[in-house]
PDB file of C-alpha atoms and ligand atoms in Angstrom:
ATOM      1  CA  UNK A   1       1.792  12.090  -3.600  1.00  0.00           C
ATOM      2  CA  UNK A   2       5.393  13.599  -2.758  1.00  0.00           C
ATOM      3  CA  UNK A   3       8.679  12.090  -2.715  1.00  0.00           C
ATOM      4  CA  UNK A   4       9.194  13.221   0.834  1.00  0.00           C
ATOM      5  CA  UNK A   5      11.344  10.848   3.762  1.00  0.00           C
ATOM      6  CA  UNK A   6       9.055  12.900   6.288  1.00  0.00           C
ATOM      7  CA  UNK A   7       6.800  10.494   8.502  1.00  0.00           C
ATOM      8  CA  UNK A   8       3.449  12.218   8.912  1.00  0.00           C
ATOM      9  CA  UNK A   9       3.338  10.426  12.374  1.00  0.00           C
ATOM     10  CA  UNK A  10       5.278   8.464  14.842  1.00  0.00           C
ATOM     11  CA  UNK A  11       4.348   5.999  17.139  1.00  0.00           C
ATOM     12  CA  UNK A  12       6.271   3.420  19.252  1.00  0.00           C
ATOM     13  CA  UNK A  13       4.612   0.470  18.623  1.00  0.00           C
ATOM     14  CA  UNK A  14       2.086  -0.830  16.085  1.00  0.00           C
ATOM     15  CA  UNK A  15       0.501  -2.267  19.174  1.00  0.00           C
ATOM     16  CA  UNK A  16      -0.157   1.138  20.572  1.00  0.00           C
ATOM     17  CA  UNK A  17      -2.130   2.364  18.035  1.00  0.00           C
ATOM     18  CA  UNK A  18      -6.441   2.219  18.848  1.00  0.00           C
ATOM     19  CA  UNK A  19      -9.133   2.324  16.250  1.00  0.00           C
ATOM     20  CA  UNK A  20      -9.955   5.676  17.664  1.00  0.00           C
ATOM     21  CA  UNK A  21      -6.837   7.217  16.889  1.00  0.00           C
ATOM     22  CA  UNK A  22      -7.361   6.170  13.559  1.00  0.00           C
ATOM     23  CA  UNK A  23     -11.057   6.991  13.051  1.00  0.00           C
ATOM     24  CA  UNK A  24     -10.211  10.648  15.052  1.00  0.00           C
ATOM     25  CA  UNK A  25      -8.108  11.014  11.678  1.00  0.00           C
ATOM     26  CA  UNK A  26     -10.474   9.871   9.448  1.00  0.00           C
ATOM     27  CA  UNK A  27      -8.375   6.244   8.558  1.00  0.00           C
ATOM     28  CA  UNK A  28     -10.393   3.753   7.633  1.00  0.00           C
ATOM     29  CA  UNK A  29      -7.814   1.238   6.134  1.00  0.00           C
ATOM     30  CA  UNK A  30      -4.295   0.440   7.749  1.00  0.00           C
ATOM     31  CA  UNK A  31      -2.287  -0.943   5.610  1.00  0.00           C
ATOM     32  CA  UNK A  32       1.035  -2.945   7.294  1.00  0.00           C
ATOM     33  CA  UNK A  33       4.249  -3.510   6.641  1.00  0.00           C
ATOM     34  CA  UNK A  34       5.329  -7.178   8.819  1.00  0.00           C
ATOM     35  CA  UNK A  35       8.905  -7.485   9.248  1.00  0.00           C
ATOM     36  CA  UNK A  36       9.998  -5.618  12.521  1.00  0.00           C
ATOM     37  CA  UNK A  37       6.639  -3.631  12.955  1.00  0.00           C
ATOM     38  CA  UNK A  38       3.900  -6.665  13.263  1.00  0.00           C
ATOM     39  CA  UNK A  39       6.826  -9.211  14.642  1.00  0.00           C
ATOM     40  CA  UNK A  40      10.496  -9.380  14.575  1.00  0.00           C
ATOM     41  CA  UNK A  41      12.260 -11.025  11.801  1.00  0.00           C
ATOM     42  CA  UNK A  42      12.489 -14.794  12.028  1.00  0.00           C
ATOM     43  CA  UNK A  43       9.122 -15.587  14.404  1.00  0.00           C
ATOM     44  CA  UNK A  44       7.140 -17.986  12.661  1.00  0.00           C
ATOM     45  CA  UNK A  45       3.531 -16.857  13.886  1.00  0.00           C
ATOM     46  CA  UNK A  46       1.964 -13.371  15.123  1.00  0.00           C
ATOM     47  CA  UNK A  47       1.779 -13.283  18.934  1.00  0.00           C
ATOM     48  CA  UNK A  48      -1.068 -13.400  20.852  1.00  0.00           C
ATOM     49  CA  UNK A  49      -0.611  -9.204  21.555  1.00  0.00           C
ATOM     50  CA  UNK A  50      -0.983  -8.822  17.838  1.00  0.00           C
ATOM     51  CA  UNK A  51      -3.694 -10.860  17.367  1.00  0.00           C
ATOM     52  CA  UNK A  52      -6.083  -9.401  20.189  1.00  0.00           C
ATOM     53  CA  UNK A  53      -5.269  -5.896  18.536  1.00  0.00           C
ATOM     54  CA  UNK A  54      -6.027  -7.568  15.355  1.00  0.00           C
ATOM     55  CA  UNK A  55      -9.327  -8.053  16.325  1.00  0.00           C
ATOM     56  CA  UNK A  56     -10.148  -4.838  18.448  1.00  0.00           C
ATOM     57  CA  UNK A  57      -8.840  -3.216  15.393  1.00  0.00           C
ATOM     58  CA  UNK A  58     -11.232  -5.175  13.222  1.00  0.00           C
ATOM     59  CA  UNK A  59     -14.023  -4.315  15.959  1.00  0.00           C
ATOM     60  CA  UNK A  60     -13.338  -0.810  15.716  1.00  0.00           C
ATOM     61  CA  UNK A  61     -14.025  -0.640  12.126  1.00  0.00           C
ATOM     62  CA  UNK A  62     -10.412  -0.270  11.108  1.00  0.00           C
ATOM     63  CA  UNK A  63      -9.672  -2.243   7.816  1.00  0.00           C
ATOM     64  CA  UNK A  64      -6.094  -4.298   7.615  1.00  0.00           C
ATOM     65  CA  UNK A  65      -4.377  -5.164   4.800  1.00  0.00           C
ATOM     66  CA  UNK A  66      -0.491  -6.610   4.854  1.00  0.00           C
ATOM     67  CA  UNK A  67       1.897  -5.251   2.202  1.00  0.00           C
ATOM     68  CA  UNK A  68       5.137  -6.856   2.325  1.00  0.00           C
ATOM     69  CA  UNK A  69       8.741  -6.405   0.784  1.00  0.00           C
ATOM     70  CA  UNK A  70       9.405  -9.846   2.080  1.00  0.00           C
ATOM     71  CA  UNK A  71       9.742 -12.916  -0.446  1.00  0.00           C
ATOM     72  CA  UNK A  72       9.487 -15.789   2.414  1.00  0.00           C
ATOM     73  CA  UNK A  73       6.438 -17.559   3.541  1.00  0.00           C
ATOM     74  CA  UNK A  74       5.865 -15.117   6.321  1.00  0.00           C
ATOM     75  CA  UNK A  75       3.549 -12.643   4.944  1.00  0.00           C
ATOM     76  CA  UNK A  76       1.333 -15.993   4.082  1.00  0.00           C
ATOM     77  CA  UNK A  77       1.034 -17.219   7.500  1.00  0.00           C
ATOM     78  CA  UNK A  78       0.431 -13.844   9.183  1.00  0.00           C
ATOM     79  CA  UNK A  79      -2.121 -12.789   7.004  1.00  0.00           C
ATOM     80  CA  UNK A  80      -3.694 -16.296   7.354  1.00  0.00           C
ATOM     81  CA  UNK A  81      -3.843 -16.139  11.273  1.00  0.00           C
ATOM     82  CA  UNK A  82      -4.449 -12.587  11.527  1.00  0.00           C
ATOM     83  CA  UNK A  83      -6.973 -13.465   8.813  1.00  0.00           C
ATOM     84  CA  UNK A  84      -6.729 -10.063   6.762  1.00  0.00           C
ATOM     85  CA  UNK A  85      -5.746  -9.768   3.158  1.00  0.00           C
ATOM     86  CA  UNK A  86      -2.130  -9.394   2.022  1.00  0.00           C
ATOM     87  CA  UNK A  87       0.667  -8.925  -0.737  1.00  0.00           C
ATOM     88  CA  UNK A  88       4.408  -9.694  -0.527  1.00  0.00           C
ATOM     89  CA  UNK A  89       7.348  -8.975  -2.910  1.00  0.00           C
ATOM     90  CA  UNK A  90       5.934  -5.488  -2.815  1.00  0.00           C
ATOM     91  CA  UNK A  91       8.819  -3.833  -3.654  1.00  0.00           C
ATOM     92  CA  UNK A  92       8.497  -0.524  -1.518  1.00  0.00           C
ATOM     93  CA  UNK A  93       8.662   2.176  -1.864  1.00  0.00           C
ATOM     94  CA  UNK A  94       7.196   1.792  -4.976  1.00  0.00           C
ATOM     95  CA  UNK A  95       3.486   2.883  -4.357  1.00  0.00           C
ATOM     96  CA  UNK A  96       2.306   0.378  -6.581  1.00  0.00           C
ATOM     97  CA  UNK A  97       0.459  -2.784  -4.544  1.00  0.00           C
ATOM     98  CA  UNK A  98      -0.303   0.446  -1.959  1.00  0.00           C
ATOM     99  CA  UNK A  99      -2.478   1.696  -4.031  1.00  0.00           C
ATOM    100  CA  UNK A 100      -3.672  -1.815  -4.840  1.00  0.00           C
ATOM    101  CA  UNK A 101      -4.863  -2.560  -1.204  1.00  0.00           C
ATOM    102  CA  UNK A 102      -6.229   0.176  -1.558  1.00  0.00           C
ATOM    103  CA  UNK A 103      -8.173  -0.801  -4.626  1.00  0.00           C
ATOM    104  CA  UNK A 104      -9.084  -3.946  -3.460  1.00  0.00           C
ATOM    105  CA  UNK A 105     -10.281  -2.260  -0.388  1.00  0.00           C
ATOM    106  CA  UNK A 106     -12.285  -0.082  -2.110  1.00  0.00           C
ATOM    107  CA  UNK A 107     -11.072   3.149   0.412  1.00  0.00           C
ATOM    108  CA  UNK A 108      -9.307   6.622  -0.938  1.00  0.00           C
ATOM    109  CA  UNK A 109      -5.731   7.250  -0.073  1.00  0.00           C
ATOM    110  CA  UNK A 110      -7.155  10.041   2.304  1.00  0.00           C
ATOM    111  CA  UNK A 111      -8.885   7.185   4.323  1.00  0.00           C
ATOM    112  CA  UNK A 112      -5.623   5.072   4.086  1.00  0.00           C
ATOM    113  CA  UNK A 113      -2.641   4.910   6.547  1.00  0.00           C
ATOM    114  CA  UNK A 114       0.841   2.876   6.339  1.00  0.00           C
ATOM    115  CA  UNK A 115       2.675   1.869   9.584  1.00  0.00           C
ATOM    116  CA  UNK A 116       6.159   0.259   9.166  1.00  0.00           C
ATOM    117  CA  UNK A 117       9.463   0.518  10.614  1.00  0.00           C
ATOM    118  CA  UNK A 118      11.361   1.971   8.088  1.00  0.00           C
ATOM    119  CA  UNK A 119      11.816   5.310   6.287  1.00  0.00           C
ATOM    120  CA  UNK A 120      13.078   4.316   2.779  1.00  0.00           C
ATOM    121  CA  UNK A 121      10.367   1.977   2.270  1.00  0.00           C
ATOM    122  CA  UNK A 122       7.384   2.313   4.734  1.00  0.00           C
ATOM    123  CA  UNK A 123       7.357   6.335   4.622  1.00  0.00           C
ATOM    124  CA  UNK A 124       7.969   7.062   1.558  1.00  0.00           C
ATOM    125  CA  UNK A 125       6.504   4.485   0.248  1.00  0.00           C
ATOM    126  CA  UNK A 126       3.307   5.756   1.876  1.00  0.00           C
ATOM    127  CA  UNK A 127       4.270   9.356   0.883  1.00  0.00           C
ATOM    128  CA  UNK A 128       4.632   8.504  -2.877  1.00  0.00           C
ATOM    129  CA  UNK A 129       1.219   6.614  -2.738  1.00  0.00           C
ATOM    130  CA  UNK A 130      -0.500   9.699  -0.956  1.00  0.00           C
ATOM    131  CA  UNK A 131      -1.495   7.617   2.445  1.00  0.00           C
ATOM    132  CA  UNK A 132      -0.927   9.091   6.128  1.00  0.00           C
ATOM    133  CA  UNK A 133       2.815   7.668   7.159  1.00  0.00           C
ATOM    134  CA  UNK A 134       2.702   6.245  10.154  1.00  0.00           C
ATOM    135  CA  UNK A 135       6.557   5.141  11.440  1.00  0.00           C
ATOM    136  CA  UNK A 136       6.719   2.560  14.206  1.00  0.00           C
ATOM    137  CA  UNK A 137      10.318   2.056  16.017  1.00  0.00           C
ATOM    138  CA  UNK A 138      11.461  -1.253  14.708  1.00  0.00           C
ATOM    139  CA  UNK A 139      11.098  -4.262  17.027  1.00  0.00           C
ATOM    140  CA  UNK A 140      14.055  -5.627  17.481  1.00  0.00           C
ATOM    141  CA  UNK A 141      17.658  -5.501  15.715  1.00  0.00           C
ATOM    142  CA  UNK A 142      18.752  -8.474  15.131  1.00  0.00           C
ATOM    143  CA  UNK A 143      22.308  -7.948  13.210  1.00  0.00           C
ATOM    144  CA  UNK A 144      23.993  -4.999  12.752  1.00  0.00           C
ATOM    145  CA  UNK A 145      22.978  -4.062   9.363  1.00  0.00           C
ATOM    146  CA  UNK A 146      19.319  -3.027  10.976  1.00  0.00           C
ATOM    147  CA  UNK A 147      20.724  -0.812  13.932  1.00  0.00           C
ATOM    148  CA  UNK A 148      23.151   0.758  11.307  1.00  0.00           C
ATOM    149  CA  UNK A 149      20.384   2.079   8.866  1.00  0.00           C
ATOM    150  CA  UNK A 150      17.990   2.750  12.056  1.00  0.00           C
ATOM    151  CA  UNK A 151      20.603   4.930  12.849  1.00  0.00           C
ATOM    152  CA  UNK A 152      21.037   6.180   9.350  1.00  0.00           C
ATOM    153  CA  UNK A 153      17.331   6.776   9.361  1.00  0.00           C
ATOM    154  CA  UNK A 154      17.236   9.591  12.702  1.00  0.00           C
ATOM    155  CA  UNK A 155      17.380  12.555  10.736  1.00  0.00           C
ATOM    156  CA  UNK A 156      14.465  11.688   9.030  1.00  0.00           C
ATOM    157  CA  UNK A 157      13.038   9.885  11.983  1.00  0.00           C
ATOM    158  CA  UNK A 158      13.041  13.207  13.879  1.00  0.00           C
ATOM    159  CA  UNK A 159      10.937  15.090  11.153  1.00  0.00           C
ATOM    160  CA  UNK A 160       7.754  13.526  11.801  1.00  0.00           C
ATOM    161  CA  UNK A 161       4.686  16.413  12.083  1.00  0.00           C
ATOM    162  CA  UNK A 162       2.831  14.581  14.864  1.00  0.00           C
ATOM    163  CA  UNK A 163       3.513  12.100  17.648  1.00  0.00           C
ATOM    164  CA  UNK A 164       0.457   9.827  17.934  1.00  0.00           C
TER     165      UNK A 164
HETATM  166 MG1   MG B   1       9.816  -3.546   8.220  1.00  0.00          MG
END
């Protein structure tokens, strides 16, 4: 557990990453934030890329669990179709319902990764709980306010230890 902004790994897209990637680092559980790193902001339902790699992740052993800073219906629905457990109004980065999927999971923060979008809640949220950062390049920008803090984010963005 450190309050560190450092992402222990970047990675385009969610949608790149393979079970074997995962397992090579001895990740059992992903946990996932769902604005801008499962689907934009505003699409009502996961597309059918995310579902497919939904269920080769599932396939390749790799446990998914949603945790969400979002108050809106959202996290609901895409947990429902993407049928994997979930929490919302998480309120990252506090480490608190991390470490509760990971309790529910029954899987060690060693075993544990977090991919999101964004360093001031996804990575150090994951940092603070003691899980493997994983930081995805948001999806889309769809006002202003999310280019200006992705932008606000590159020096941090740039310190990641490993590229996946
Ligand atoms: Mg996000």
């Amino acid at each position: 557990m450190s309050f560190s902004l450092r992402p222990k790994y970047v990675i385009k897209s969610l949608l790149d990453l393979t079970p074997q990637m995962l397992k090579d680092r001895g990740i059992e559980l992903l946990i996932l934030d769902l604005d801008n790193t499962i689907s934009p902001y505003g699409e009502k339902l996961p597309s059918e890329k995310v579902l497919k790699w939904t269920e080769d992740m599932k396939k390749g052993g790799i446990k998914l669990y949603i945790v969400s800073n979002s108050k809106k219906v959202r996290p609901d629905v895409f947990a429902k179709e993407m049928d994997i457990p979930f929490v919302k109004r998480a309120k990252k980065p506090s480490p608190k319902f991390i470490q509760k999927a990971m309790e529910d999971m029954n899987i060690s923060a060693e075993k544990t990764a977090l991919a999101g979008d964004q360093i001031f809640t996804d990575t150090l949220g994951a940092n603070l709980a003691g899980v493997s950062s994983i930081l995805v390049e948001p999806i889309k920008f769809t006002n202003v306010f999310l280019r200006l803090r992705y932008y606000g984010e590159m020096p941090f963005r740039k310190m990641y230890k490993n590229k996946l």
